[in-house]
Amino acid sequence: MTGEKNIFAILKTDNPFSSNAAGDPRAARYPDVPGLGDDVFHGLQTLFAQKKQHPHKPCAAAVLGEAGSGKTHLIGRLIEQSQSAAFPYCFAYILPFIDAGQGFRYLLREIINNLTHTYAMGAKHSQFDFLAGKITITLLISAANDAGSEKIRRRALKFQSAPPEILNRRFIPEVMKANMVRYGTDCLLKRNSELHPAFVNVLLQYCFDESKRIAAKQWLMGRVTDARDNRFLNVCDRSGKTPSELEQEAQEILASLDILLNLYGRPLIVFFDQLENLHNTEQIKKFQSMVFFLSDIRKAMLPVAFFRAQDWERKFKLKFDDFCSGRFKANLSDLKGCNRRQSLELIRTRLGTALDDVETSNEMYPFYPGYEDKLHKMLRAQEMHPRQVINRANSLLHEVLHQAPNVRTPEQILENALELRIEEIRINFDHYPPDEARLSLALELYLDNRPDIYPYHVTDITQSSGKAKFVFLSGNVNLPRRKAIPTGFIIDTEFHHSSVAAGIRRGIAFLENRPDAKAVYIRDGRCPFHGPPRWERINALLETFLELGGVTLFLDQEHAPVWYALTRLQFDIQAGDISAPGVGVIRLDYLKRFTASIVDGDAYPAFKALDAYLASGNK
Amino acid sequence: MSKGHRTTYICQVLANAFKKHTLDFMTLKQFIRFTSVSERIRLGLAKTGNIKQDDVKSALTPLPETFRCLKYKNSQYLVRNVPNSDLLVGYIQTKRSKTFGQLNQHFPLKKNELIKTVNTLLEKGIVQAKLSSTEKLILCLSAKTAKAQKPGRPVPADIPKTNAESREADKKASIIQFRQAYDAVSKGSDYVFIHHIRRNLKWRHSQFDKMLDTLMVEGYLAAHPGNPGDLAEDEVDDAYEDEFGDLYITVSWRKAV
């Protein structure tokens, strides 16, 4: 048996109770506790099977549970089960949108992003590849039948059991790819006239032409792609469309996806998590439209919303219209906590994650023997939320290990939580596609509420509303003994040259109209900014912008995660997911107060560069 | 009705009557006024008409240990079985009598006993006194007590425990009361705010907390931690914090009483 000293050393460095939040449910998670949440889990599985059997039946579901009751863990279980269930299903995990005006574009983007991502460890193919593979096989068989080619037919049939594999095989010569796309488009449109022709065309290019997959994915996500990509994919330019037209198109693409999922694929379960972050009436109205669209209009899609019970009672139940609350109430379940046996099991499994390879006298070691009474006293309520159990086990473990209780200030808790999220986003950066609304939220959080100890503070931050595809924030930078400096922030994640040009022009106009003003152009580095000759005019505009005293922040893979992590942290706080013993649930006003200090420092150069620019008196 | 059931029922009727009356003592005549016809029938009393005090006394036998009877100025009183000092604090809190003279007139305690109790409370700083412009002695709760007592009436569970059966019956009656308050404020929801129940029951803070803890340990209800940021400060004060420092905002009833 490993000595007590060694075990204590392991537990001190790898405390299995230090994390009490589930994080991203698409990533790895702690082991399940037998029986915990099973009634909700099985209830939802039955509902998904019913949706597959009766696609016409309108259906939505809601799960209530307080923060720490295991909602995100449950989503993780359902995601894991999606591929191995008796009725396999696709899934999309959606965090709340920020801009209600882009709700359906956001939904489309997130659904395609989820579908095209490979989640299982070592998996080669995404959920979308499964659908694309099935479509490819069907069309190849159909074309082979028409052409009388038994060889191609037989080869295509071989992939029936593993459809995605066909996407990587060269079935047809390069010159025939365009013909196959044309043939497939005609076939599918003949079969179902409701399909969106451009969507079918781009989808089939994804299926038959590997070189077009990246561009096709961007288009399928609803992005306003650049002119060159439009020509490459042979699609119309979206740049002239108004926001409402783009919203409409997003719904049409989702509708077409739904038809194909119903024909070839599996039901798509859309998990809406952290809905506490929907605040205003516009956001709630848009969410209701999404629920109506997914539950009643579409056949292969089923929305499952996760609410904190407190918010459901105080906000959503009152604000939702009769239709929406009725849909959710029809399949409303609540997550119950751990009974005493499950509480102990939760502790045992967590200990097991740290002491897996270590031989101990008892599975509950180091709590048994010696601390049974204390542990049982801590767990004496007959029902406890998993997070509570973990927190209490954590404090007892500190006692057992003779460690001082890990008392941290809210600032330290937030700093640690931010670091964890940055790490998580860096690992799964694709889960967080470029999003100007999230970048803008992070920036506002950083600039607003700065205590006086900082060299500058920003007041009167406002966001211009309009039809522009970029976000424009303006505010006044205040420096000691200086007149307030008007400052503009252009946050841009657009791909189309005209949108990018419009954003930079806005910055130029801002600087030209106010000689003392400052301006910052911020862009997610994943959104290409082409050099000359392709974007010659835009590069010239950027030169002008810089000459007028503006600066640029191109957020690369190292820096952009920090910005997205800030937004994610705000979402998590709003969902009540950040808490610590002795401090309780961290509130949003703490984050607002501490953002400037927790992201300050050498670790976050993008913010440091921003600080340097804003704090300098010169342009 | 078995003896145990009868005690529980009497306890329930008394609790209902006291809840309506909002004071910790009442005359037997007042008790009749605060009971329904069906309750009077189940107690074996006449539906209406002039009901004698002795009949009421025998209908309330065995009187649960959470209550006692006393005679004051030719009237029979039903009183919660808590120390006189607690009764007096509860009464002063209602502000129905502000001066000592008014207290002496309305509070069912002989003058010398009342003086003794008031003096004890003054010495302990629970109550404070001042002279009005008409030279009358005005009594009110000290600021510290007012905060600690919020809202403040004792519950039936707060009794000397001598008899196991009646103790069990009293506990059950308290659970029933708690359940009634839960139902009254739940509006059909499965997540009920603790501050709503607390405010409905108007028990003493510590007694409410004790009962809530008992209900959690015995599995009658599950308490849920929540986000205090969504609540007003006084709502958080009226939520529940356990001995480990966990704050609970809502509860769900899990087991039939």
PDB file of N, CA and C in Angstrom, chain A residues 428-509:
ATOM      1  N   ASN A 428      -9.851  24.162 -27.511  1.00  0.00           N
ATOM      2  CA  ASN A 428     -10.979  23.952 -28.437  1.00  0.00           C
ATOM      3  C   ASN A 428     -11.359  25.274 -29.097  1.00  0.00           C
ATOM      4  N   PHE A 429     -10.401  25.889 -29.730  1.00  0.00           N
ATOM      5  CA  PHE A 429     -10.642  27.233 -30.263  1.00  0.00           C
ATOM      6  C   PHE A 429     -11.760  27.236 -31.315  1.00  0.00           C
ATOM      7  N   ASP A 430     -11.899  26.097 -32.029  1.00  0.00           N
ATOM      8  CA  ASP A 430     -12.938  26.022 -33.064  1.00  0.00           C
ATOM      9  C   ASP A 430     -14.347  26.107 -32.489  1.00  0.00           C
ATOM     10  N   HIS A 431     -14.475  25.800 -31.196  1.00  0.00           N
ATOM     11  CA  HIS A 431     -15.812  25.917 -30.593  1.00  0.00           C
ATOM     12  C   HIS A 431     -16.265  27.373 -30.528  1.00  0.00           C
ATOM     13  N   TYR A 432     -15.327  28.254 -30.667  1.00  0.00           N
ATOM     14  CA  TYR A 432     -15.630  29.679 -30.511  1.00  0.00           C
ATOM     15  C   TYR A 432     -15.326  30.421 -31.808  1.00  0.00           C
ATOM     16  N   PRO A 433     -16.197  30.332 -32.784  1.00  0.00           N
ATOM     17  CA  PRO A 433     -15.927  30.995 -34.059  1.00  0.00           C
ATOM     18  C   PRO A 433     -15.903  32.515 -33.882  1.00  0.00           C
ATOM     19  N   PRO A 434     -15.292  33.234 -34.818  1.00  0.00           N
ATOM     20  CA  PRO A 434     -15.225  34.692 -34.700  1.00  0.00           C
ATOM     21  C   PRO A 434     -16.599  35.290 -34.434  1.00  0.00           C
ATOM     22  N   ASP A 435     -16.674  36.160 -33.436  1.00  0.00           N
ATOM     23  CA  ASP A 435     -17.965  36.703 -33.031  1.00  0.00           C
ATOM     24  C   ASP A 435     -17.753  38.129 -32.530  1.00  0.00           C
ATOM     25  N   GLU A 436     -18.205  39.086 -33.333  1.00  0.00           N
ATOM     26  CA  GLU A 436     -17.941  40.483 -32.981  1.00  0.00           C
ATOM     27  C   GLU A 436     -18.720  40.894 -31.726  1.00  0.00           C
ATOM     28  N   ALA A 437     -19.892  40.291 -31.497  1.00  0.00           N
ATOM     29  CA  ALA A 437     -20.684  40.670 -30.315  1.00  0.00           C
ATOM     30  C   ALA A 437     -19.958  40.242 -29.035  1.00  0.00           C
ATOM     31  N   ARG A 438     -19.332  39.062 -29.083  1.00  0.00           N
ATOM     32  CA  ARG A 438     -18.616  38.595 -27.881  1.00  0.00           C
ATOM     33  C   ARG A 438     -17.344  39.409 -27.647  1.00  0.00           C
ATOM     34  N   LEU A 439     -16.655  39.729 -28.739  1.00  0.00           N
ATOM     35  CA  LEU A 439     -15.450  40.565 -28.586  1.00  0.00           C
ATOM     36  C   LEU A 439     -15.843  41.923 -28.007  1.00  0.00           C
ATOM     37  N   SER A 440     -16.957  42.434 -28.486  1.00  0.00           N
ATOM     38  CA  SER A 440     -17.410  43.748 -28.025  1.00  0.00           C
ATOM     39  C   SER A 440     -17.776  43.703 -26.538  1.00  0.00           C
ATOM     40  N   LEU A 441     -18.419  42.618 -26.135  1.00  0.00           N
ATOM     41  CA  LEU A 441     -18.790  42.463 -24.725  1.00  0.00           C
ATOM     42  C   LEU A 441     -17.535  42.411 -23.846  1.00  0.00           C
ATOM     43  N   ALA A 442     -16.531  41.686 -24.336  1.00  0.00           N
ATOM     44  CA  ALA A 442     -15.271  41.583 -23.580  1.00  0.00           C
ATOM     45  C   ALA A 442     -14.618  42.955 -23.459  1.00  0.00           C
ATOM     46  N   LEU A 443     -14.642  43.704 -24.546  1.00  0.00           N
ATOM     47  CA  LEU A 443     -14.013  45.023 -24.530  1.00  0.00           C
ATOM     48  C   LEU A 443     -14.739  45.958 -23.559  1.00  0.00           C
ATOM     49  N   GLU A 444     -16.055  45.935 -23.628  1.00  0.00           N
ATOM     50  CA  GLU A 444     -16.838  46.783 -22.723  1.00  0.00           C
ATOM     51  C   GLU A 444     -16.550  46.445 -21.261  1.00  0.00           C
ATOM     52  N   LEU A 445     -16.470  45.150 -21.015  1.00  0.00           N
ATOM     53  CA  LEU A 445     -16.188  44.684 -19.662  1.00  0.00           C
ATOM     54  C   LEU A 445     -14.834  45.210 -19.188  1.00  0.00           C
ATOM     55  N   TYR A 446     -13.881  45.210 -20.117  1.00  0.00           N
ATOM     56  CA  TYR A 446     -12.520  45.627 -19.782  1.00  0.00           C
ATOM     57  C   TYR A 446     -12.417  47.132 -19.565  1.00  0.00           C
ATOM     58  N   LEU A 447     -13.150  47.870 -20.399  1.00  0.00           N
ATOM     59  CA  LEU A 447     -12.998  49.331 -20.346  1.00  0.00           C
ATOM     60  C   LEU A 447     -13.861  49.984 -19.277  1.00  0.00           C
ATOM     61  N   ASP A 448     -15.047  49.409 -19.077  1.00  0.00           N
ATOM     62  CA  ASP A 448     -15.998  50.032 -18.162  1.00  0.00           C
ATOM     63  C   ASP A 448     -15.590  49.766 -16.707  1.00  0.00           C
ATOM     64  N   ASN A 449     -16.060  50.586 -15.830  1.00  0.00           N
ATOM     65  CA  ASN A 449     -15.880  50.392 -14.380  1.00  0.00           C
ATOM     66  C   ASN A 449     -14.424  50.277 -13.941  1.00  0.00           C
ATOM     67  N   ARG A 450     -13.514  50.930 -14.614  1.00  0.00           N
ATOM     68  CA  ARG A 450     -12.104  50.854 -14.183  1.00  0.00           C
ATOM     69  C   ARG A 450     -11.903  51.722 -12.953  1.00  0.00           C
ATOM     70  N   PRO A 451     -11.335  51.144 -11.897  1.00  0.00           N
ATOM     71  CA  PRO A 451     -11.105  51.965 -10.711  1.00  0.00           C
ATOM     72  C   PRO A 451     -10.125  53.105 -10.998  1.00  0.00           C
ATOM     73  N   ASP A 452     -10.121  54.115 -10.147  1.00  0.00           N
ATOM     74  CA  ASP A 452      -9.314  55.315 -10.389  1.00  0.00           C
ATOM     75  C   ASP A 452      -7.810  55.066 -10.350  1.00  0.00           C
ATOM     76  N   ILE A 453      -7.401  53.923  -9.797  1.00  0.00           N
ATOM     77  CA  ILE A 453      -5.955  53.681  -9.692  1.00  0.00           C
ATOM     78  C   ILE A 453      -5.308  53.479 -11.066  1.00  0.00           C
ATOM     79  N   TYR A 454      -6.121  53.202 -12.082  1.00  0.00           N
ATOM     80  CA  TYR A 454      -5.551  52.955 -13.403  1.00  0.00           C
ATOM     81  C   TYR A 454      -5.257  54.280 -14.102  1.00  0.00           C
ATOM     82  N   PRO A 455      -4.250  54.253 -15.012  1.00  0.00           N
ATOM     83  CA  PRO A 455      -3.841  55.511 -15.636  1.00  0.00           C
ATOM     84  C   PRO A 455      -4.960  56.169 -16.463  1.00  0.00           C
ATOM     85  N   TYR A 456      -5.894  55.376 -16.933  1.00  0.00           N
ATOM     86  CA  TYR A 456      -7.004  55.983 -17.685  1.00  0.00           C
ATOM     87  C   TYR A 456      -8.299  55.282 -17.309  1.00  0.00           C
ATOM     88  N   HIS A 457      -9.380  55.965 -17.497  1.00  0.00           N
ATOM     89  CA  HIS A 457     -10.663  55.276 -17.425  1.00  0.00           C
ATOM     90  C   HIS A 457     -11.575  55.793 -18.530  1.00  0.00           C
ATOM     91  N   VAL A 458     -12.506  54.957 -18.896  1.00  0.00           N
ATOM     92  CA  VAL A 458     -13.329  55.265 -20.067  1.00  0.00           C
ATOM     93  C   VAL A 458     -14.767  55.484 -19.616  1.00  0.00           C
ATOM     94  N   THR A 459     -15.344  56.562 -20.072  1.00  0.00           N
ATOM     95  CA  THR A 459     -16.739  56.854 -19.699  1.00  0.00           C
ATOM     96  C   THR A 459     -17.599  56.958 -20.952  1.00  0.00           C
ATOM     97  N   ASP A 460     -18.880  57.000 -20.717  1.00  0.00           N
ATOM     98  CA  ASP A 460     -19.887  57.205 -21.794  1.00  0.00           C
ATOM     99  C   ASP A 460     -19.745  56.182 -22.930  1.00  0.00           C
ATOM    100  N   ILE A 461     -19.502  54.930 -22.582  1.00  0.00           N
ATOM    101  CA  ILE A 461     -19.356  53.922 -23.638  1.00  0.00           C
ATOM    102  C   ILE A 461     -20.727  53.653 -24.256  1.00  0.00           C
ATOM    103  N   THR A 462     -20.798  53.813 -25.538  1.00  0.00           N
ATOM    104  CA  THR A 462     -22.071  53.521 -26.223  1.00  0.00           C
ATOM    105  C   THR A 462     -21.789  52.712 -27.476  1.00  0.00           C
ATOM    106  N   GLN A 463     -22.771  51.927 -27.851  1.00  0.00           N
ATOM    107  CA  GLN A 463     -22.632  51.138 -29.076  1.00  0.00           C
ATOM    108  C   GLN A 463     -23.585  51.710 -30.110  1.00  0.00           C
ATOM    109  N   SER A 464     -23.028  52.014 -31.279  1.00  0.00           N
ATOM    110  CA  SER A 464     -23.889  52.570 -32.335  1.00  0.00           C
ATOM    111  C   SER A 464     -24.726  51.460 -32.915  1.00  0.00           C
ATOM    112  N   SER A 465     -26.001  51.751 -33.038  1.00  0.00           N
ATOM    113  CA  SER A 465     -26.852  50.756 -33.687  1.00  0.00           C
ATOM    114  C   SER A 465     -27.030  51.183 -35.131  1.00  0.00           C
ATOM    115  N   GLY A 466     -27.144  50.254 -35.980  1.00  0.00           N
ATOM    116  CA  GLY A 466     -27.314  50.567 -37.392  1.00  0.00           C
ATOM    117  C   GLY A 466     -27.264  49.305 -38.202  1.00  0.00           C
ATOM    118  N   LYS A 467     -27.146  49.480 -39.492  1.00  0.00           N
ATOM    119  CA  LYS A 467     -27.164  48.300 -40.347  1.00  0.00           C
ATOM    120  C   LYS A 467     -25.756  47.769 -40.613  1.00  0.00           C
ATOM    121  N   ALA A 468     -24.754  48.441 -40.046  1.00  0.00           N
ATOM    122  CA  ALA A 468     -23.378  48.016 -40.300  1.00  0.00           C
ATOM    123  C   ALA A 468     -23.157  46.604 -39.779  1.00  0.00           C
ATOM    124  N   LYS A 469     -22.260  45.880 -40.463  1.00  0.00           N
ATOM    125  CA  LYS A 469     -22.016  44.492 -40.063  1.00  0.00           C
ATOM    126  C   LYS A 469     -20.922  44.402 -39.010  1.00  0.00           C
ATOM    127  N   PHE A 470     -20.220  45.524 -38.790  1.00  0.00           N
ATOM    128  CA  PHE A 470     -19.225  45.548 -37.711  1.00  0.00           C
ATOM    129  C   PHE A 470     -19.846  46.230 -36.491  1.00  0.00           C
ATOM    130  N   VAL A 471     -19.159  46.120 -35.356  1.00  0.00           N
ATOM    131  CA  VAL A 471     -19.649  46.791 -34.141  1.00  0.00           C
ATOM    132  C   VAL A 471     -18.828  48.054 -33.942  1.00  0.00           C
ATOM    133  N   PHE A 472     -19.495  49.143 -33.631  1.00  0.00           N
ATOM    134  CA  PHE A 472     -18.761  50.383 -33.357  1.00  0.00           C
ATOM    135  C   PHE A 472     -19.086  50.854 -31.942  1.00  0.00           C
ATOM    136  N   LEU A 473     -18.041  50.855 -31.112  1.00  0.00           N
ATOM    137  CA  LEU A 473     -18.197  51.354 -29.741  1.00  0.00           C
ATOM    138  C   LEU A 473     -17.492  52.699 -29.638  1.00  0.00           C
ATOM    139  N   SER A 474     -18.092  53.599 -28.921  1.00  0.00           N
ATOM    140  CA  SER A 474     -17.365  54.854 -28.698  1.00  0.00           C
ATOM    141  C   SER A 474     -17.431  55.222 -27.227  1.00  0.00           C
ATOM    142  N   GLY A 475     -16.451  55.991 -26.799  1.00  0.00           N
ATOM    143  CA  GLY A 475     -16.422  56.408 -25.402  1.00  0.00           C
ATOM    144  C   GLY A 475     -15.420  57.527 -25.236  1.00  0.00           C
ATOM    145  N   ASN A 476     -15.301  58.018 -24.029  1.00  0.00           N
ATOM    146  CA  ASN A 476     -14.324  59.075 -23.753  1.00  0.00           C
ATOM    147  C   ASN A 476     -13.236  58.528 -22.848  1.00  0.00           C
ATOM    148  N   VAL A 477     -11.998  58.621 -23.326  1.00  0.00           N
ATOM    149  CA  VAL A 477     -10.870  58.179 -22.500  1.00  0.00           C
ATOM    150  C   VAL A 477     -10.436  59.354 -21.624  1.00  0.00           C
ATOM    151  N   ASN A 478     -10.416  59.146 -20.333  1.00  0.00           N
ATOM    152  CA  ASN A 478     -10.052  60.215 -19.401  1.00  0.00           C
ATOM    153  C   ASN A 478      -8.681  59.943 -18.810  1.00  0.00           C
ATOM    154  N   LEU A 479      -7.801  60.895 -18.991  1.00  0.00           N
ATOM    155  CA  LEU A 479      -6.453  60.818 -18.418  1.00  0.00           C
ATOM    156  C   LEU A 479      -6.311  61.940 -17.394  1.00  0.00           C
ATOM    157  N   PRO A 480      -5.441  61.771 -16.406  1.00  0.00           N
ATOM    158  CA  PRO A 480      -5.296  62.824 -15.395  1.00  0.00           C
ATOM    159  C   PRO A 480      -4.887  64.154 -16.045  1.00  0.00           C
ATOM    160  N   ARG A 481      -5.532  65.178 -15.629  1.00  0.00           N
ATOM    161  CA  ARG A 481      -5.244  66.546 -16.077  1.00  0.00           C
ATOM    162  C   ARG A 481      -5.322  66.690 -17.600  1.00  0.00           C
ATOM    163  N   ARG A 482      -6.154  65.927 -18.207  1.00  0.00           N
ATOM    164  CA  ARG A 482      -6.333  66.053 -19.668  1.00  0.00           C
ATOM    165  C   ARG A 482      -7.812  66.140 -19.985  1.00  0.00           C
ATOM    166  N   LYS A 483      -8.101  66.784 -21.112  1.00  0.00           N
ATOM    167  CA  LYS A 483      -9.484  66.807 -21.579  1.00  0.00           C
ATOM    168  C   LYS A 483      -9.852  65.396 -22.055  1.00  0.00           C
ATOM    169  N   ALA A 484     -11.093  65.016 -21.881  1.00  0.00           N
ATOM    170  CA  ALA A 484     -11.507  63.668 -22.304  1.00  0.00           C
ATOM    171  C   ALA A 484     -11.234  63.487 -23.801  1.00  0.00           C
ATOM    172  N   ILE A 485     -10.707  62.317 -24.133  1.00  0.00           N
ATOM    173  CA  ILE A 485     -10.384  62.038 -25.540  1.00  0.00           C
ATOM    174  C   ILE A 485     -11.445  61.116 -26.136  1.00  0.00           C
ATOM    175  N   PRO A 486     -12.170  61.603 -27.154  1.00  0.00           N
ATOM    176  CA  PRO A 486     -13.153  60.710 -27.785  1.00  0.00           C
ATOM    177  C   PRO A 486     -12.440  59.544 -28.478  1.00  0.00           C
ATOM    178  N   THR A 487     -12.921  58.356 -28.227  1.00  0.00           N
ATOM    179  CA  THR A 487     -12.249  57.177 -28.788  1.00  0.00           C
ATOM    180  C   THR A 487     -13.279  56.219 -29.393  1.00  0.00           C
ATOM    181  N   GLY A 488     -12.942  55.714 -30.556  1.00  0.00           N
ATOM    182  CA  GLY A 488     -13.842  54.770 -31.232  1.00  0.00           C
ATOM    183  C   GLY A 488     -13.190  53.399 -31.352  1.00  0.00           C
ATOM    184  N   PHE A 489     -14.004  52.362 -31.263  1.00  0.00           N
ATOM    185  CA  PHE A 489     -13.505  50.979 -31.395  1.00  0.00           C
ATOM    186  C   PHE A 489     -14.321  50.289 -32.483  1.00  0.00           C
ATOM    187  N   ILE A 490     -13.639  49.850 -33.512  1.00  0.00           N
ATOM    188  CA  ILE A 490     -14.339  49.123 -34.581  1.00  0.00           C
ATOM    189  C   ILE A 490     -14.019  47.644 -34.375  1.00  0.00           C
ATOM    190  N   ILE A 491     -15.039  46.841 -34.166  1.00  0.00           N
ATOM    191  CA  ILE A 491     -14.813  45.404 -33.949  1.00  0.00           C
ATOM    192  C   ILE A 491     -15.400  44.666 -35.139  1.00  0.00           C
ATOM    193  N   ASP A 492     -14.524  43.981 -35.844  1.00  0.00           N
ATOM    194  CA  ASP A 492     -14.907  43.470 -37.155  1.00  0.00           C
ATOM    195  C   ASP A 492     -14.533  41.992 -37.288  1.00  0.00           C
ATOM    196  N   THR A 493     -15.504  41.191 -37.688  1.00  0.00           N
ATOM    197  CA  THR A 493     -15.185  39.777 -37.970  1.00  0.00           C
ATOM    198  C   THR A 493     -15.729  39.392 -39.345  1.00  0.00           C
ATOM    199  N   GLU A 494     -15.882  40.403 -40.205  1.00  0.00           N
ATOM    200  CA  GLU A 494     -16.459  40.143 -41.522  1.00  0.00           C
ATOM    201  C   GLU A 494     -15.410  39.623 -42.506  1.00  0.00           C
ATOM    202  N   PHE A 495     -15.872  38.875 -43.493  1.00  0.00           N
ATOM    203  CA  PHE A 495     -14.978  38.308 -44.497  1.00  0.00           C
ATOM    204  C   PHE A 495     -15.022  39.105 -45.808  1.00  0.00           C
ATOM    205  N   HIS A 496     -16.135  39.783 -46.019  1.00  0.00           N
ATOM    206  CA  HIS A 496     -16.322  40.444 -47.321  1.00  0.00           C
ATOM    207  C   HIS A 496     -15.588  41.778 -47.349  1.00  0.00           C
ATOM    208  N   HIS A 497     -14.927  42.039 -48.488  1.00  0.00           N
ATOM    209  CA  HIS A 497     -14.092  43.245 -48.561  1.00  0.00           C
ATOM    210  C   HIS A 497     -14.893  44.514 -48.322  1.00  0.00           C
ATOM    211  N   SER A 498     -16.150  44.554 -48.803  1.00  0.00           N
ATOM    212  CA  SER A 498     -16.912  45.805 -48.662  1.00  0.00           C
ATOM    213  C   SER A 498     -17.245  46.085 -47.187  1.00  0.00           C
ATOM    214  N   SER A 499     -17.521  45.020 -46.430  1.00  0.00           N
ATOM    215  CA  SER A 499     -17.821  45.206 -45.000  1.00  0.00           C
ATOM    216  C   SER A 499     -16.566  45.648 -44.263  1.00  0.00           C
ATOM    217  N   VAL A 500     -15.435  45.043 -44.618  1.00  0.00           N
ATOM    218  CA  VAL A 500     -14.174  45.406 -43.956  1.00  0.00           C
ATOM    219  C   VAL A 500     -13.851  46.864 -44.277  1.00  0.00           C
ATOM    220  N   ALA A 501     -14.017  47.221 -45.552  1.00  0.00           N
ATOM    221  CA  ALA A 501     -13.743  48.601 -45.959  1.00  0.00           C
ATOM    222  C   ALA A 501     -14.647  49.567 -45.202  1.00  0.00           C
ATOM    223  N   ALA A 502     -15.920  49.199 -45.073  1.00  0.00           N
ATOM    224  CA  ALA A 502     -16.878  50.076 -44.379  1.00  0.00           C
ATOM    225  C   ALA A 502     -16.434  50.302 -42.939  1.00  0.00           C
ATOM    226  N   GLY A 503     -15.934  49.262 -42.298  1.00  0.00           N
ATOM    227  CA  GLY A 503     -15.482  49.377 -40.909  1.00  0.00           C
ATOM    228  C   GLY A 503     -14.298  50.331 -40.785  1.00  0.00           C
ATOM    229  N   ILE A 504     -13.327  50.169 -41.694  1.00  0.00           N
ATOM    230  CA  ILE A 504     -12.137  51.036 -41.607  1.00  0.00           C
ATOM    231  C   ILE A 504     -12.515  52.477 -41.946  1.00  0.00           C
ATOM    232  N   ARG A 505     -13.404  52.618 -42.934  1.00  0.00           N
ATOM    233  CA  ARG A 505     -13.850  53.978 -43.291  1.00  0.00           C
ATOM    234  C   ARG A 505     -14.512  54.659 -42.097  1.00  0.00           C
ATOM    235  N   ARG A 506     -15.256  53.888 -41.352  1.00  0.00           N
ATOM    236  CA  ARG A 506     -15.904  54.461 -40.168  1.00  0.00           C
ATOM    237  C   ARG A 506     -14.848  54.982 -39.188  1.00  0.00           C
ATOM    238  N   GLY A 507     -13.779  54.217 -39.055  1.00  0.00           N
ATOM    239  CA  GLY A 507     -12.683  54.643 -38.183  1.00  0.00           C
ATOM    240  C   GLY A 507     -12.021  55.908 -38.705  1.00  0.00           C
ATOM    241  N   ILE A 508     -11.817  55.961 -40.030  1.00  0.00           N
ATOM    242  CA  ILE A 508     -11.192  57.152 -40.638  1.00  0.00           C
ATOM    243  C   ILE A 508     -12.070  58.377 -40.407  1.00  0.00           C
ATOM    244  N   ALA A 509     -13.374  58.210 -40.651  1.00  0.00           N
ATOM    245  CA  ALA A 509     -14.302  59.340 -40.475  1.00  0.00           C
ATOM    246  C   ALA A 509     -14.275  59.827 -39.034  1.00  0.00           C
TER     247      ALA A 509
END
